[in-house]
PDB file of C-alpha atoms and ligand atoms in Angstrom:
ATOM      1  CA  MET E   1       1.429   3.812 -16.097  1.00 97.00           C
ATOM      2  CA  LYS E   2      -2.213   2.703 -15.680  1.00 98.00           C
ATOM      3  CA  TYR E   3      -4.273   1.050 -18.385  1.00 98.00           C
ATOM      4  CA  LEU E   4      -7.800   0.960 -19.747  1.00 98.00           C
ATOM      5  CA  TYR E   5      -8.452  -2.072 -21.927  1.00 98.00           C
ATOM      6  CA  LEU E   6     -10.558  -2.695 -24.965  1.00 98.00           C
ATOM      7  CA  LEU E   7     -11.603  -6.353 -24.732  1.00 98.00           C
ATOM      8  CA  GLY E   8     -13.052  -8.029 -27.806  1.00 96.00           C
ATOM      9  CA  TYR E   9     -12.187 -10.156 -30.808  1.00 94.00           C
ATOM     10  CA  PRO E  10     -11.221  -9.251 -33.452  1.00 91.00           C
ATOM     11  CA  LEU E  11     -10.250  -5.637 -32.740  1.00 93.00           C
ATOM     12  CA  SER E  12      -8.437  -4.569 -35.897  1.00 88.00           C
ATOM     13  CA  HIS E  13     -11.426  -2.421 -36.985  1.00 84.00           C
ATOM     14  CA  SER E  14     -11.641  -0.418 -33.739  1.00 94.00           C
ATOM     15  CA  VAL E  15     -10.875   3.307 -33.478  1.00 97.00           C
ATOM     16  CA  SER E  16     -11.664   3.457 -29.746  1.00 98.00           C
ATOM     17  CA  PRO E  17      -7.956   3.597 -28.752  1.00 98.00           C
ATOM     18  CA  ALA E  18      -7.358   6.664 -30.969  1.00 98.00           C
ATOM     19  CA  MET E  19     -10.513   8.305 -29.587  1.00 98.00           C
ATOM     20  CA  GLN E  20      -9.903   7.549 -25.885  1.00 99.00           C
ATOM     21  CA  ASN E  21      -6.174   8.334 -25.937  1.00 98.00           C
ATOM     22  CA  ALA E  22      -6.933  11.714 -27.536  1.00 98.00           C
ATOM     23  CA  ALA E  23      -9.425  12.379 -24.720  1.00 99.00           C
ATOM     24  CA  LEU E  24      -6.940  11.314 -21.993  1.00 98.00           C
ATOM     25  CA  HIS E  25      -4.313  13.573 -23.551  1.00 98.00           C
ATOM     26  CA  ALA E  26      -6.716  16.518 -23.842  1.00 98.00           C
ATOM     27  CA  ARG E  27      -7.493  16.228 -20.117  1.00 98.00           C
ATOM     28  CA  GLY E  28      -3.801  15.940 -19.168  1.00 98.00           C
ATOM     29  CA  LEU E  29      -4.120  12.326 -18.014  1.00 98.00           C
ATOM     30  CA  TYR E  30      -0.748  11.325 -19.449  1.00 98.00           C
ATOM     31  CA  ALA E  31      -0.209   8.391 -17.066  1.00 98.00           C
ATOM     32  CA  ILE E  32      -3.241   6.474 -18.377  1.00 98.00           C
ATOM     33  CA  ARG E  33      -3.272   4.645 -21.685  1.00 98.00           C
ATOM     34  CA  TYR E  34      -6.192   2.955 -23.462  1.00 98.00           C
ATOM     35  CA  ILE E  35      -5.033  -0.166 -25.305  1.00 98.00           C
ATOM     36  CA  LYS E  36      -6.493  -2.984 -27.384  1.00 97.00           C
ATOM     37  CA  ASN E  37      -6.425  -6.329 -25.614  1.00 96.00           C
ATOM     38  CA  PRO E  38      -7.739  -8.790 -28.207  1.00 96.00           C
ATOM     39  CA  MET E  39      -9.140 -11.846 -26.451  1.00 95.00           C
ATOM     40  CA  PRO E  40     -10.959 -14.705 -28.195  1.00 96.00           C
ATOM     41  CA  PRO E  41     -13.940 -16.244 -26.324  1.00 95.00           C
ATOM     42  CA  ALA E  42     -11.826 -19.152 -24.992  1.00 96.00           C
ATOM     43  CA  LYS E  43      -9.689 -16.689 -23.006  1.00 95.00           C
ATOM     44  CA  MET E  44     -12.334 -15.500 -20.535  1.00 95.00           C
ATOM     45  CA  ARG E  45     -10.132 -16.473 -17.545  1.00 96.00           C
ATOM     46  CA  GLU E  46      -7.168 -14.471 -18.858  1.00 96.00           C
ATOM     47  CA  MET E  47      -9.487 -11.559 -19.531  1.00 96.00           C
ATOM     48  CA  ILE E  48     -10.738 -11.471 -15.930  1.00 97.00           C
ATOM     49  CA  LEU E  49      -7.169 -11.803 -14.578  1.00 97.00           C
ATOM     50  CA  ALA E  50      -6.076  -8.868 -16.752  1.00 97.00           C
ATOM     51  CA  LEU E  51      -8.965  -6.784 -15.371  1.00 98.00           C
ATOM     52  CA  ARG E  52      -8.076  -7.637 -11.773  1.00 98.00           C
ATOM     53  CA  ALA E  53      -4.419  -6.561 -12.145  1.00 97.00           C
ATOM     54  CA  PRO E  54      -3.739  -3.365 -10.112  1.00 97.00           C
ATOM     55  CA  HIS E  55      -2.511  -1.392 -13.131  1.00 97.00           C
ATOM     56  CA  CYS E  56      -5.885  -1.849 -14.882  1.00 98.00           C
ATOM     57  CA  LEU E  57      -8.362   1.013 -14.249  1.00 98.00           C
ATOM     58  CA  GLY E  58     -11.275  -0.358 -16.260  1.00 98.00           C
ATOM     59  CA  ALA E  59     -12.283  -1.478 -19.722  1.00 98.00           C
ATOM     60  CA  ASN E  60     -14.600  -1.382 -22.664  1.00 98.00           C
ATOM     61  CA  VAL E  61     -16.070  -4.676 -23.776  1.00 97.00           C
ATOM     62  CA  THR E  62     -17.123  -5.339 -27.333  1.00 94.00           C
ATOM     63  CA  VAL E  63     -18.120  -8.198 -29.677  1.00 89.00           C
ATOM     64  CA  PRO E  64     -18.374 -11.067 -28.744  1.00 91.00           C
ATOM     65  CA  HIS E  65     -18.061 -10.613 -24.940  1.00 94.00           C
ATOM     66  CA  LYS E  66     -20.760  -8.064 -24.004  1.00 94.00           C
ATOM     67  CA  GLN E  67     -23.059 -10.729 -22.589  1.00 93.00           C
ATOM     68  CA  THR E  68     -20.749 -13.663 -21.800  1.00 95.00           C
ATOM     69  CA  ILE E  69     -18.565 -11.564 -19.470  1.00 97.00           C
ATOM     70  CA  MET E  70     -21.463 -10.654 -17.171  1.00 97.00           C
ATOM     71  CA  PRO E  71     -21.403 -13.663 -14.782  1.00 98.00           C
ATOM     72  CA  HIS E  72     -17.637 -13.157 -14.220  1.00 98.00           C
ATOM     73  CA  LEU E  73     -17.980  -9.615 -12.824  1.00 98.00           C
ATOM     74  CA  ASP E  74     -18.477  -8.745  -9.141  1.00 98.00           C
ATOM     75  CA  GLU E  75     -21.407  -6.364  -9.631  1.00 98.00           C
ATOM     76  CA  LEU E  76     -23.639  -5.016 -12.370  1.00 98.00           C
ATOM     77  CA  THR E  77     -25.335  -1.616 -12.459  1.00 98.00           C
ATOM     78  CA  ALA E  78     -29.137  -1.713 -12.670  1.00 96.00           C
ATOM     79  CA  ARG E  79     -28.799  -0.423 -16.249  1.00 95.00           C
ATOM     80  CA  ALA E  80     -26.476  -3.233 -17.353  1.00 97.00           C
ATOM     81  CA  ARG E  81     -28.675  -5.842 -15.672  1.00 96.00           C
ATOM     82  CA  GLU E  82     -31.818  -4.554 -17.373  1.00 94.00           C
ATOM     83  CA  ILE E  83     -30.255  -4.307 -20.819  1.00 95.00           C
ATOM     84  CA  GLY E  84     -28.516  -7.638 -20.319  1.00 95.00           C
ATOM     85  CA  ALA E  85     -25.172  -6.442 -21.691  1.00 96.00           C
ATOM     86  CA  VAL E  86     -21.981  -4.761 -20.464  1.00 98.00           C
ATOM     87  CA  ASN E  87     -19.820  -2.476 -22.611  1.00 98.00           C
ATOM     88  CA  THR E  88     -17.959  -0.656 -19.817  1.00 98.00           C
ATOM     89  CA  ILE E  89     -16.211  -2.022 -16.733  1.00 98.00           C
ATOM     90  CA  LEU E  90     -15.284   0.163 -13.780  1.00 98.00           C
ATOM     91  CA  LYS E  91     -13.149  -0.755 -10.785  1.00 98.00           C
ATOM     92  CA  GLN E  92     -14.266   0.296  -7.334  1.00 96.00           C
ATOM     93  CA  ASP E  93     -12.202  -0.886  -4.347  1.00 95.00           C
ATOM     94  CA  GLY E  94     -10.814  -3.681  -6.525  1.00 94.00           C
ATOM     95  CA  LYS E  95     -14.300  -4.830  -7.536  1.00 98.00           C
ATOM     96  CA  LEU E  96     -15.241  -5.222 -11.203  1.00 98.00           C
ATOM     97  CA  ILE E  97     -18.485  -3.360 -11.917  1.00 98.00           C
ATOM     98  CA  GLY E  98     -20.236  -3.943 -15.251  1.00 98.00           C
ATOM     99  CA  ASP E  99     -22.079  -0.963 -16.732  1.00 98.00           C
ATOM    100  CA  ASN E 100     -23.628  -0.066 -20.075  1.00 98.00           C
ATOM    101  CA  THR E 101     -23.113   3.240 -21.905  1.00 98.00           C
ATOM    102  CA  ASP E 102     -24.384   2.043 -25.311  1.00 98.00           C
ATOM    103  CA  ALA E 103     -28.016   2.982 -24.654  1.00 97.00           C
ATOM    104  CA  TYR E 104     -26.968   6.521 -23.666  1.00 98.00           C
ATOM    105  CA  GLY E 105     -24.674   6.711 -26.740  1.00 98.00           C
ATOM    106  CA  PHE E 106     -27.461   5.572 -29.017  1.00 98.00           C
ATOM    107  CA  LEU E 107     -29.959   8.143 -27.671  1.00 97.00           C
ATOM    108  CA  GLN E 108     -27.410  10.958 -27.899  1.00 97.00           C
ATOM    109  CA  ALA E 109     -26.642   9.988 -31.492  1.00 97.00           C
ATOM    110  CA  LEU E 110     -30.355  10.209 -32.362  1.00 97.00           C
ATOM    111  CA  ARG E 111     -30.526  13.566 -30.613  1.00 97.00           C
ATOM    112  CA  VAL E 112     -27.574  15.150 -32.445  1.00 97.00           C
ATOM    113  CA  ARG E 113     -28.975  13.860 -35.741  1.00 97.00           C
ATOM    114  CA  ARG E 114     -32.360  15.353 -34.785  1.00 97.00           C
ATOM    115  CA  VAL E 115     -34.258  12.073 -34.976  1.00 98.00           C
ATOM    116  CA  ASN E 116     -37.205  11.926 -32.559  1.00 97.00           C
ATOM    117  CA  PRO E 117     -38.321   8.280 -32.341  1.00 97.00           C
ATOM    118  CA  GLN E 118     -41.377   9.007 -30.152  1.00 97.00           C
ATOM    119  CA  GLY E 119     -44.406   7.134 -31.518  1.00 97.00           C
ATOM    120  CA  ALA E 120     -42.379   5.455 -34.300  1.00 97.00           C
ATOM    121  CA  ARG E 121     -42.507   1.874 -35.478  1.00 97.00           C
ATOM    122  CA  VAL E 122     -38.912   0.656 -35.423  1.00 98.00           C
ATOM    123  CA  ALA E 123     -37.172  -2.415 -36.854  1.00 98.00           C
ATOM    124  CA  ILE E 124     -33.920  -3.668 -35.340  1.00 98.00           C
ATOM    125  CA  PHE E 125     -31.655  -6.191 -37.068  1.00 98.00           C
ATOM    126  CA  GLY E 126     -29.941  -8.195 -34.326  1.00 97.00           C
ATOM    127  CA  ALA E 127     -30.669  -9.354 -30.792  1.00 96.00           C
ATOM    128  CA  GLY E 128     -27.230  -9.164 -29.145  1.00 93.00           C
ATOM    129  CA  GLY E 129     -25.854  -6.600 -26.730  1.00 93.00           C
ATOM    130  CA  ALA E 130     -25.913  -3.672 -29.169  1.00 94.00           C
ATOM    131  CA  ALA E 131     -29.493  -4.446 -30.206  1.00 96.00           C
ATOM    132  CA  ALA E 132     -30.536  -4.660 -26.553  1.00 97.00           C
ATOM    133  CA  ALA E 133     -29.026  -1.256 -25.753  1.00 97.00           C
ATOM    134  CA  ALA E 134     -30.735   0.335 -28.769  1.00 98.00           C
ATOM    135  CA  ALA E 135     -34.070  -1.312 -27.884  1.00 98.00           C
ATOM    136  CA  PHE E 136     -34.015  -0.143 -24.243  1.00 98.00           C
ATOM    137  CA  ALA E 137     -33.093   3.372 -25.349  1.00 97.00           C
ATOM    138  CA  LEU E 138     -35.941   3.418 -27.875  1.00 98.00           C
ATOM    139  CA  ALA E 139     -38.440   2.057 -25.364  1.00 98.00           C
ATOM    140  CA  GLN E 140     -37.403   4.845 -22.998  1.00 96.00           C
ATOM    141  CA  ALA E 141     -37.962   7.334 -25.835  1.00 96.00           C
ATOM    142  CA  ASP E 142     -41.571   6.098 -26.197  1.00 97.00           C
ATOM    143  CA  VAL E 143     -41.515   4.335 -29.554  1.00 98.00           C
ATOM    144  CA  ARG E 144     -44.788   2.649 -30.542  1.00 97.00           C
ATOM    145  CA  GLU E 145     -43.469  -0.751 -31.635  1.00 98.00           C
ATOM    146  CA  ILE E 146     -40.166  -2.611 -32.020  1.00 98.00           C
ATOM    147  CA  ILE E 147     -39.733  -5.425 -34.547  1.00 98.00           C
ATOM    148  CA  PHE E 148     -36.670  -7.619 -33.967  1.00 98.00           C
ATOM    149  CA  LEU E 149     -35.207  -9.324 -37.016  1.00 98.00           C
ATOM    150  CA  ASN E 150     -32.517 -11.765 -36.012  1.00 98.00           C
ATOM    151  CA  ARG E 151     -30.893 -14.902 -37.401  1.00 97.00           C
ATOM    152  CA  THR E 152     -31.310 -16.727 -34.077  1.00 97.00           C
ATOM    153  CA  LEU E 153     -34.912 -16.508 -32.890  1.00 96.00           C
ATOM    154  CA  THR E 154     -34.165 -17.670 -29.319  1.00 96.00           C
ATOM    155  CA  ARG E 155     -32.015 -14.560 -28.764  1.00 95.00           C
ATOM    156  CA  SER E 156     -34.861 -12.306 -29.957  1.00 97.00           C
ATOM    157  CA  VAL E 157     -37.232 -14.103 -27.573  1.00 97.00           C
ATOM    158  CA  ALA E 158     -34.851 -13.588 -24.635  1.00 96.00           C
ATOM    159  CA  LEU E 159     -34.439  -9.879 -25.461  1.00 96.00           C
ATOM    160  CA  ALA E 160     -38.194  -9.386 -25.904  1.00 97.00           C
ATOM    161  CA  ASP E 161     -38.755 -11.003 -22.477  1.00 96.00           C
ATOM    162  CA  ARG E 162     -36.305  -8.593 -20.797  1.00 95.00           C
ATOM    163  CA  LEU E 163     -37.880  -5.572 -22.512  1.00 97.00           C
ATOM    164  CA  ASN E 164     -41.363  -6.721 -21.651  1.00 96.00           C
ATOM    165  CA  LYS E 165     -40.516  -6.817 -17.943  1.00 94.00           C
ATOM    166  CA  LYS E 166     -39.599  -3.129 -17.906  1.00 95.00           C
ATOM    167  CA  PHE E 167     -41.989  -1.882 -20.630  1.00 97.00           C
ATOM    168  CA  PRO E 168     -45.087  -4.129 -20.465  1.00 96.00           C
ATOM    169  CA  PHE E 169     -47.156  -1.899 -22.801  1.00 95.00           C
ATOM    170  CA  LEU E 170     -44.611  -1.675 -25.624  1.00 97.00           C
ATOM    171  CA  ALA E 171     -45.664  -3.619 -28.757  1.00 98.00           C
ATOM    172  CA  LEU E 172     -43.025  -6.150 -29.838  1.00 98.00           C
ATOM    173  CA  ALA E 173     -42.800  -8.417 -32.897  1.00 97.00           C
ATOM    174  CA  LEU E 174     -40.231 -11.075 -33.729  1.00 97.00           C
ATOM    175  CA  ASN E 175     -38.949 -11.884 -37.217  1.00 95.00           C
ATOM    176  CA  ASP E 176     -41.882 -10.173 -38.933  1.00 95.00           C
ATOM    177  CA  TRP E 177     -39.983  -9.475 -42.153  1.00 95.00           C
ATOM    178  CA  ASP E 178     -43.138  -8.269 -43.963  1.00 94.00           C
ATOM    179  CA  ALA E 179     -43.476  -5.366 -41.513  1.00 94.00           C
ATOM    180  CA  LEU E 180     -40.073  -3.975 -42.521  1.00 95.00           C
ATOM    181  CA  ALA E 181     -41.537  -1.889 -45.347  1.00 93.00           C
ATOM    182  CA  GLN E 182     -43.874  -0.112 -42.913  1.00 94.00           C
ATOM    183  CA  THR E 183     -41.252   0.993 -40.397  1.00 97.00           C
ATOM    184  CA  GLN E 184     -39.990   4.550 -40.020  1.00 96.00           C
ATOM    185  CA  LEU E 185     -36.658   3.755 -38.405  1.00 98.00           C
ATOM    186  CA  ILE E 186     -34.547   0.715 -39.416  1.00 98.00           C
ATOM    187  CA  ILE E 187     -31.517  -0.058 -37.292  1.00 98.00           C
ATOM    188  CA  ASN E 188     -28.641  -2.421 -37.976  1.00 98.00           C
ATOM    189  CA  ALA E 189     -27.398  -3.724 -34.619  1.00 97.00           C
ATOM    190  CA  THR E 190     -25.685  -6.809 -36.078  1.00 95.00           C
ATOM    191  CA  SER E 191     -22.043  -6.976 -37.093  1.00 92.00           C
ATOM    192  CA  VAL E 192     -23.107  -7.658 -40.691  1.00 96.00           C
ATOM    193  CA  GLY E 193     -21.420  -5.162 -43.018  1.00 96.00           C
ATOM    194  CA  MET E 194     -18.525  -4.430 -40.666  1.00 91.00           C
ATOM    195  CA  ALA E 195     -15.087  -4.314 -42.331  1.00 85.00           C
ATOM    196  CA  PRO E 196     -13.746  -6.513 -43.887  1.00 85.00           C
ATOM    197  CA  GLN E 197     -17.118  -7.938 -45.057  1.00 88.00           C
ATOM    198  CA  ALA E 198     -18.114  -4.494 -46.291  1.00 88.00           C
ATOM    199  CA  ASP E 199     -20.494  -5.599 -49.076  1.00 94.00           C
ATOM    200  CA  ALA E 200     -22.857  -7.539 -46.769  1.00 97.00           C
ATOM    201  CA  SER E 201     -26.144  -6.067 -45.493  1.00 98.00           C
ATOM    202  CA  PRO E 202     -28.591  -7.371 -42.881  1.00 98.00           C
ATOM    203  CA  ALA E 203     -31.562  -6.284 -45.063  1.00 97.00           C
ATOM    204  CA  PRO E 204     -32.876  -8.649 -47.735  1.00 94.00           C
ATOM    205  CA  ARG E 205     -31.165  -8.022 -51.096  1.00 90.00           C
ATOM    206  CA  ASP E 206     -34.435  -6.990 -52.784  1.00 93.00           C
ATOM    207  CA  PHE E 207     -35.617  -4.716 -49.952  1.00 96.00           C
ATOM    208  CA  VAL E 208     -36.596  -1.238 -51.102  1.00 95.00           C
ATOM    209  CA  PHE E 209     -36.243   1.452 -48.422  1.00 96.00           C
ATOM    210  CA  ALA E 210     -39.165   3.894 -48.311  1.00 93.00           C
ATOM    211  CA  LYS E 211     -38.194   7.515 -49.007  1.00 92.00           C
ATOM    212  CA  HIS E 212     -39.397   8.627 -45.577  1.00 94.00           C
ATOM    213  CA  ALA E 213     -37.444   5.865 -43.792  1.00 97.00           C
ATOM    214  CA  ILE E 214     -34.334   6.449 -41.698  1.00 98.00           C
ATOM    215  CA  ALA E 215     -31.604   3.797 -41.763  1.00 98.00           C
ATOM    216  CA  PHE E 216     -29.268   3.839 -38.759  1.00 98.00           C
ATOM    217  CA  ASP E 217     -26.235   1.566 -38.795  1.00 98.00           C
ATOM    218  CA  LEU E 218     -24.465   0.967 -35.485  1.00 97.00           C
ATOM    219  CA  VAL E 219     -21.466  -0.177 -37.529  1.00 96.00           C
ATOM    220  CA  TYR E 220     -19.030   2.727 -38.011  1.00 95.00           C
ATOM    221  CA  ASN E 221     -16.303   1.019 -40.010  1.00 93.00           C
ATOM    222  CA  PRO E 222     -16.727   1.413 -42.935  1.00 93.00           C
ATOM    223  CA  PRO E 223     -18.561   4.752 -42.566  1.00 94.00           C
ATOM    224  CA  ALA E 224     -20.723   3.951 -45.633  1.00 95.00           C
ATOM    225  CA  THR E 225     -21.867   0.356 -45.112  1.00 97.00           C
ATOM    226  CA  GLN E 226     -23.788  -1.544 -47.778  1.00 98.00           C
ATOM    227  CA  PHE E 227     -26.931  -1.113 -45.638  1.00 98.00           C
ATOM    228  CA  LEU E 228     -26.516   2.681 -45.669  1.00 98.00           C
ATOM    229  CA  ARG E 229     -25.527   2.786 -49.353  1.00 97.00           C
ATOM    230  CA  ASP E 230     -28.723   0.881 -50.254  1.00 97.00           C
ATOM    231  CA  ALA E 231     -30.822   3.205 -48.089  1.00 98.00           C
ATOM    232  CA  ARG E 232     -29.320   6.292 -49.721  1.00 97.00           C
ATOM    233  CA  GLN E 233     -29.817   4.862 -53.177  1.00 97.00           C
ATOM    234  CA  HIS E 234     -33.555   4.557 -52.491  1.00 96.00           C
ATOM    235  CA  GLY E 235     -33.752   8.126 -51.226  1.00 97.00           C
ATOM    236  CA  ALA E 236     -33.938   7.219 -47.522  1.00 98.00           C
ATOM    237  CA  ARG E 237     -31.894   9.003 -44.839  1.00 98.00           C
ATOM    238  CA  ALA E 238     -28.746   7.192 -43.729  1.00 98.00           C
ATOM    239  CA  ILE E 239     -26.977   7.611 -40.372  1.00 98.00           C
ATOM    240  CA  GLY E 240     -23.690   5.865 -39.547  1.00 97.00           C
ATOM    241  CA  GLY E 241     -22.418   4.595 -36.190  1.00 97.00           C
ATOM    242  CA  LEU E 242     -19.737   7.214 -35.487  1.00 97.00           C
ATOM    243  CA  GLU E 243     -21.860   9.463 -33.229  1.00 97.00           C
ATOM    244  CA  MET E 244     -22.968   6.517 -31.095  1.00 98.00           C
ATOM    245  CA  LEU E 245     -19.348   5.378 -30.792  1.00 98.00           C
ATOM    246  CA  VAL E 246     -18.342   8.862 -29.647  1.00 98.00           C
ATOM    247  CA  TYR E 247     -21.104   9.255 -27.043  1.00 98.00           C
ATOM    248  CA  GLN E 248     -20.848   5.759 -25.549  1.00 98.00           C
ATOM    249  CA  GLY E 249     -17.098   6.415 -25.299  1.00 98.00           C
ATOM    250  CA  ALA E 250     -17.625   9.871 -23.790  1.00 98.00           C
ATOM    251  CA  ARG E 251     -19.842   8.472 -21.030  1.00 98.00           C
ATOM    252  CA  ALA E 252     -17.344   5.661 -20.349  1.00 98.00           C
ATOM    253  CA  PHE E 253     -14.507   8.220 -20.140  1.00 98.00           C
ATOM    254  CA  GLU E 254     -16.475  10.208 -17.554  1.00 98.00           C
ATOM    255  CA  LEU E 255     -17.161   7.101 -15.470  1.00 98.00           C
ATOM    256  CA  TRP E 256     -13.484   6.056 -15.462  1.00 98.00           C
ATOM    257  CA  THR E 257     -11.885   9.454 -14.904  1.00 98.00           C
ATOM    258  CA  GLY E 258     -14.553  11.584 -13.197  1.00 98.00           C
ATOM    259  CA  GLN E 259     -13.750  14.331 -15.714  1.00 98.00           C
ATOM    260  CA  ARG E 260     -15.983  15.832 -18.391  1.00 98.00           C
ATOM    261  CA  ALA E 261     -15.357  14.144 -21.754  1.00 98.00           C
ATOM    262  CA  PRO E 262     -13.898  16.335 -24.530  1.00 98.00           C
ATOM    263  CA  VAL E 263     -16.522  15.219 -27.058  1.00 98.00           C
ATOM    264  CA  ARG E 264     -15.263  17.258 -29.994  1.00 98.00           C
ATOM    265  CA  VAL E 265     -11.696  15.989 -29.530  1.00 98.00           C
ATOM    266  CA  MET E 266     -13.027  12.432 -29.383  1.00 98.00           C
ATOM    267  CA  ARG E 267     -15.134  12.822 -32.540  1.00 98.00           C
ATOM    268  CA  ASP E 268     -12.218  14.317 -34.514  1.00 98.00           C
ATOM    269  CA  ALA E 269      -9.798  11.608 -33.342  1.00 98.00           C
ATOM    270  CA  ALA E 270     -12.248   8.807 -34.214  1.00 98.00           C
ATOM    271  CA  ALA E 271     -13.023  10.289 -37.649  1.00 98.00           C
ATOM    272  CA  ASN E 272      -9.295  10.763 -38.392  1.00 97.00           C
ATOM    273  CA  ALA E 273      -8.477   7.204 -37.351  1.00 97.00           C
ATOM    274  CA  LEU E 274     -11.285   5.913 -39.592  1.00 95.00           C
ATOM    275  CA  ARG E 275      -9.902   7.881 -42.536  1.00 94.00           C
ATOM    276  CA  GLU E 276      -6.430   6.443 -41.868  1.00 92.00           C
ATOM    277  CA  ILE E 277      -7.800   2.896 -41.827  1.00 88.00           C
ATOM    278  CA  SER E 278      -9.725   3.339 -45.080  1.00 81.00           C
ATOM    279  CA  ARG E 279      -6.701   4.985 -46.756  1.00 83.00           C
ATOM    280  CA  ALA E 280      -4.483   2.088 -45.663  1.00 83.00           C
ATOM    281  CA  SER E 281      -6.970  -0.522 -46.922  1.00 77.00           C
ATOM    282  CA  THR E 282      -7.394   1.147 -50.358  1.00 73.00           C
ATOM    283  CA  ASN E 283      -3.593   1.274 -50.727  1.00 70.00           C
ATOM    284  CA  GLN E 284      -3.264  -2.462 -50.097  1.00 62.00           C
TER     285      GLN E 284
HETATM  286  P1  LIG O 301     -23.046  -7.190 -29.795  1.00 75.75           P
HETATM  287  O1  LIG O 301     -22.928  -7.351 -28.343  1.00 75.75           O
HETATM  288  O2  LIG O 301     -22.069  -6.203 -30.354  1.00 75.75           O
HETATM  289  O3  LIG O 301     -24.438  -6.939 -30.248  1.00 75.75           O
HETATM  290  P2  LIG O 301     -23.332  -9.985 -30.298  1.00 75.75           P
HETATM  291  O4  LIG O 301     -24.041 -10.154 -29.017  1.00 75.75           O
HETATM  292  O5  LIG O 301     -22.308 -10.992 -30.715  1.00 75.75           O
HETATM  293  O6  LIG O 301     -22.574  -8.602 -30.378  1.00 75.75           O
HETATM  294  O7  LIG O 301     -24.454  -9.842 -31.430  1.00 75.75           O
HETATM  295  C1  LIG O 301     -24.145  -9.800 -32.776  1.00 75.75           C
HETATM  296  C2  LIG O 301     -25.430  -9.748 -33.570  1.00 75.75           C
HETATM  297  O8  LIG O 301     -25.100  -9.824 -34.966  1.00 75.75           O
HETATM  298  C3  LIG O 301     -26.373 -10.906 -33.286  1.00 75.75           C
HETATM  299  O9  LIG O 301     -27.691 -10.454 -33.450  1.00 75.75           O
HETATM  300  C4  LIG O 301     -26.001 -11.894 -34.399  1.00 75.75           C
HETATM  301  O10 LIG O 301     -27.018 -12.788 -34.741  1.00 75.75           O
HETATM  302  P3  LIG O 301     -27.214 -14.151 -33.907  1.00 75.75           P
HETATM  303  O11 LIG O 301     -27.960 -13.773 -32.662  1.00 75.75           O
HETATM  304  O12 LIG O 301     -27.995 -15.005 -34.812  1.00 75.75           O
HETATM  305  O13 LIG O 301     -25.833 -14.670 -33.622  1.00 75.75           O
HETATM  306  C5  LIG O 301     -25.764 -10.936 -35.547  1.00 75.75           C
HETATM  307  N1  LIG O 301     -24.916 -11.516 -36.586  1.00 75.75           N
HETATM  308  C6  LIG O 301     -23.563 -11.654 -36.547  1.00 75.75           C
HETATM  309  N2  LIG O 301     -23.130 -12.221 -37.699  1.00 75.75           N
HETATM  310  C7  LIG O 301     -24.222 -12.429 -38.475  1.00 75.75           C
HETATM  311  C8  LIG O 301     -24.431 -12.952 -39.785  1.00 75.75           C
HETATM  312  N3  LIG O 301     -23.415 -13.361 -40.538  1.00 75.75           N
HETATM  313  N4  LIG O 301     -25.696 -12.990 -40.260  1.00 75.75           N
HETATM  314  C9  LIG O 301     -26.735 -12.558 -39.520  1.00 75.75           C
HETATM  315  N5  LIG O 301     -26.601 -12.051 -38.259  1.00 75.75           N
HETATM  316  C10 LIG O 301     -25.363 -11.967 -37.759  1.00 75.75           C
END
């Protein structure tokens, strides 16, 4: 048996194992299993040892390791280096290669929801790995301006610097909370609102979403976060994180296995697993 790992902490909310195992099964790859490997930040050494073991074929990396794992890998793809975050690890001749499929997943999610961000003014809550992937994807899609709203300003500055190197003509603003009301697309790329803190939102409590605004939450569990519930209540459009999860996972699957990802199977498995989790938590 060979393994693909999900490395992160905590991992109780994740439906990636259900999604990836369904895909492996659908493609007849019965000798590979995708498993959660919860590792707190202090266990970086153990994490790298687990990745180097011969039975490990690769991994996904999630909160809080997407950036801290980078210096421990043997190589980074140009994409991962630019974005400054790794969510997928491949093994080539025993070497650990860090890649990023989040930006692709984010763009695909916009596409299937028929959102064209070209020329838009966009606000992003967060400045971590997920925010970086979304920002690079949006810059590639020719948005007009990105406003980063993050608790820690130094992280927004570092992300803006990286973006500026690749997209010198893109307008960027940091912590301009007043501009939020004039943005067309508002993205939550923080972990605020993720189960079990499901009543928290990254937006200010008194913020009123404009009717023409689109709120996109990268959080997929719960499917209706407080951020999205508030947006809907004000008549704005609300998009959850499930599609991005599916497409970042589909691209990772293709990189690990060399086979086309069964996207529909993956979406159904992820949605079913989410329903199971919410049923179990309401029965508690
Ligand atoms: P990921 O790689 O998934 O983006 P991350 O790099 O740990 O994970 O980033 C998490 C993001 O959520 C960061 O923007 C973080 O803000 P800080 O940069 O200030 O740490 C944000 N975040 C997490 N918990 C938060 C909270 N309780 N309030 C506000 N922001 C929070």
